[in-house]
Amino acid sequence: MSIVRWNSRFTFWLLFFLDISIILVINPARSQADIPPSTASPVSNTTLVPASGQSPVFFADRNNTVVEQVTPVSQLLSPVPKTSASPVSNHQVRSPDDNAAMGQVNSVSQLSDIKPTDWAFQALQSLVERYGVIAGYPNQTFQGNRAMTRYEFAAGLNAALARINELVSAGTSDLLRKEDLETLQKLQNQFAPELAQLRGRVDSLETRTAVLQAQQFSTTTKLVGEVETVIGGIVAGNNVVTKQPAPHNFTFQDRVTLRLNSSFNGTDQLRVTLGGGNIASLGGTRSGILGTSDGKTSDNASPSFPNNQFTVTGLRYRYLLGSNTAINVFAQSDGAFELGLSGTINPYFEGSAANGISRYSRRNMVYDYGDTGAGIAILHNFSKQLELGLEYTSINGNNPTENNGLFEGRYVALGQLLYSSPKKNFRLALTYANTYSPPNTTGLSGTNFGPVIGSNLANSTVAGRGTLANLYGAEAFYRINPSVAVNGWVGYSTHRYLQSGDADVWDWGAGLSFPDLFQKGALGGIFVGMEPKLTSLSKNVNLGAGLGQVDKDTSLHIEGFYQYQLNDNIAITPGVIWITAPDFDASNPDSVVVWLRTTFKF
């Protein structure tokens, strides 16, 4: 045979026996009894540990005698400079002809893929099992029944290098074996281009992360913003007080809400709400366009910041008291009762964007006798299904004058028991509230007292007299299937006009919701209800000139909307509100309001 053929065969058999030797040394199939972590190295009968007082370059036996110098792990983990090696694709050795014989392979660097039978794969597999360098596999083995790309293999190798470095840094390098360090060094040399590419991507990611951290708003505070613009107006209806046709003017208005949510220990939250806008109520008080609170929209800007004046509209701190109890302390509620820590009862009408067009379609009147002010709320979970909420709100808690303040002024004390089904498709709440307004004080909306919505009689009080009310409500929600949900409520309140007499007020409502209607993320809604109606009144009670004893007719609130989601941040919601017999007087022509809301979230 020729010298060339003899050399080729010699090289082949030499590589074969070397591979067999390596597999016998580090094959993971061997039992723990064959290779215990602390046994002597096959190269030496000495167990290697870091030498006391020496650099990690030196290793010593148990008597602290330096026996050998090896390549330090810090060098193994140092960035690998780019080499002049040809690209991986140039190492392809397979012939274009599928039936052609394999070419000669002298190094793993010539392989385009790493197979489970290759020595490099088995060497890394042994390291994985011995040192636990790659998590995620059920039995802590480096599994695989297919060839890996060199880049995939380099990612595993990089994890092995990082793990070895951790062992050295933690002072547990006595678990390391000399032959493992030599194997790692050999693997690093042969996979230098892939490691350099991998570390280059990591360095780029770290740089981008550092930029994000340097430019982020705050490490503890998240800003959540919402901007609403509305185009709307009255297309039918009279002013119920003057009996004159209401102007049919369309307006373009806006509202901006910014919430700063901060957490200081991961379980608490400080919320500061800033707001401004100029969206006016089409109903509102008796001097409003319609002269009644029927159909009051949910987008109204607070009267405390007209003409886009920006101010603080909410200030609340929530913290956990044990694992099942949360406490809210608020100097200013931002317009919603503070018990809804586990979500609203009626999510599709009372969502974060106030999906319902009107204020009334969102929730029962029991929650609307005073939803802004200062106070405290406590929520306790008896189980995953049952929770109890208690809240005390002082409407004029910031006012130090007579008949005002935290305990002498107008207040609402509310309690609620909420049940949620295990599948979260059914919710039932029973609510009670007690509210009081001292004499000669103004209520939440001008001189009226009541739920702020509904008839003028239901919102009125006796001049110069204090007013007390006990409120009872039941609310339910049921998701029939992912595309249809139904909700409803009934509310009853007793008004006691001190030194005058009593009155009864009722309301009810029912809604249908259609999530993902016509499009993923969209929402359709239909609502029918009766806003708060005064049904009985003591004969000696005088609620003001021109007002009767009770609401004589039945008025229905009919509403429909469709929220079209342009993307995750922008939604357009057209809707209509139809009020029959406004102010519960059939002599008043029906009122119709059309509304087009655009919501931007960021």
CSV table of N, CA, C and O in Angstrom, one decimal, residues 3 24 47 59 71 74 220 248 260 356 426 439:
chain,number,residue,atom,x,y,z
A,3,ILE,N,2.2,5.0,0.9
A,3,ILE,CA,2.5,5.8,2.2
A,3,ILE,C,1.3,6.6,2.5
A,3,ILE,O,0.9,6.7,3.7
A,24,LEU,N,-14.9,6.4,27.4
A,24,LEU,CA,-14.8,5.5,28.6
A,24,LEU,C,-14.6,6.4,29.8
A,24,LEU,O,-14.9,6.0,30.9
A,47,THR,N,-6.7,13.9,44.4
A,47,THR,CA,-7.9,14.7,44.3
A,47,THR,C,-7.5,16.1,44.4
A,47,THR,O,-6.8,16.6,45.3
A,59,PHE,N,-3.5,23.9,41.9
A,59,PHE,CA,-4.4,23.0,42.6
A,59,PHE,C,-3.5,22.2,43.6
A,59,PHE,O,-2.3,22.0,43.4
A,71,THR,N,-4.7,25.5,33.4
A,71,THR,CA,-5.2,26.7,32.9
A,71,THR,C,-6.4,27.2,33.8
A,71,THR,O,-7.3,26.5,34.1
A,74,SER,N,-10.8,31.4,34.9
A,74,SER,CA,-11.1,32.7,34.4
A,74,SER,C,-10.7,32.9,33.0
A,74,SER,O,-11.3,33.7,32.2
A,220,THR,N,-39.3,52.2,40.3
A,220,THR,CA,-40.4,51.8,41.2
A,220,THR,C,-41.8,52.3,40.6
A,220,THR,O,-42.8,51.8,41.2
A,248,HIS,N,-79.6,71.1,19.6
A,248,HIS,CA,-79.0,69.9,19.0
A,248,HIS,C,-77.6,70.2,18.4
A,248,HIS,O,-77.4,70.1,17.2
A,260,LEU,N,-49.9,57.2,38.0
A,260,LEU,CA,-48.5,56.8,38.4
A,260,LEU,C,-48.6,55.7,39.5
A,260,LEU,O,-49.0,56.0,40.6
A,356,GLY,N,-69.2,51.2,28.8
A,356,GLY,CA,-70.6,51.7,28.7
A,356,GLY,C,-70.6,53.2,28.4
A,356,GLY,O,-69.7,53.9,28.9
A,426,PHE,N,-68.9,33.4,36.8
A,426,PHE,CA,-70.1,33.9,37.5
A,426,PHE,C,-69.7,34.6,38.7
A,426,PHE,O,-68.8,34.2,39.5
A,439,PRO,N,-77.3,69.0,57.4
A,439,PRO,CA,-78.1,70.1,56.9
A,439,PRO,C,-77.3,71.3,56.3
A,439,PRO,O,-76.1,71.5,56.7
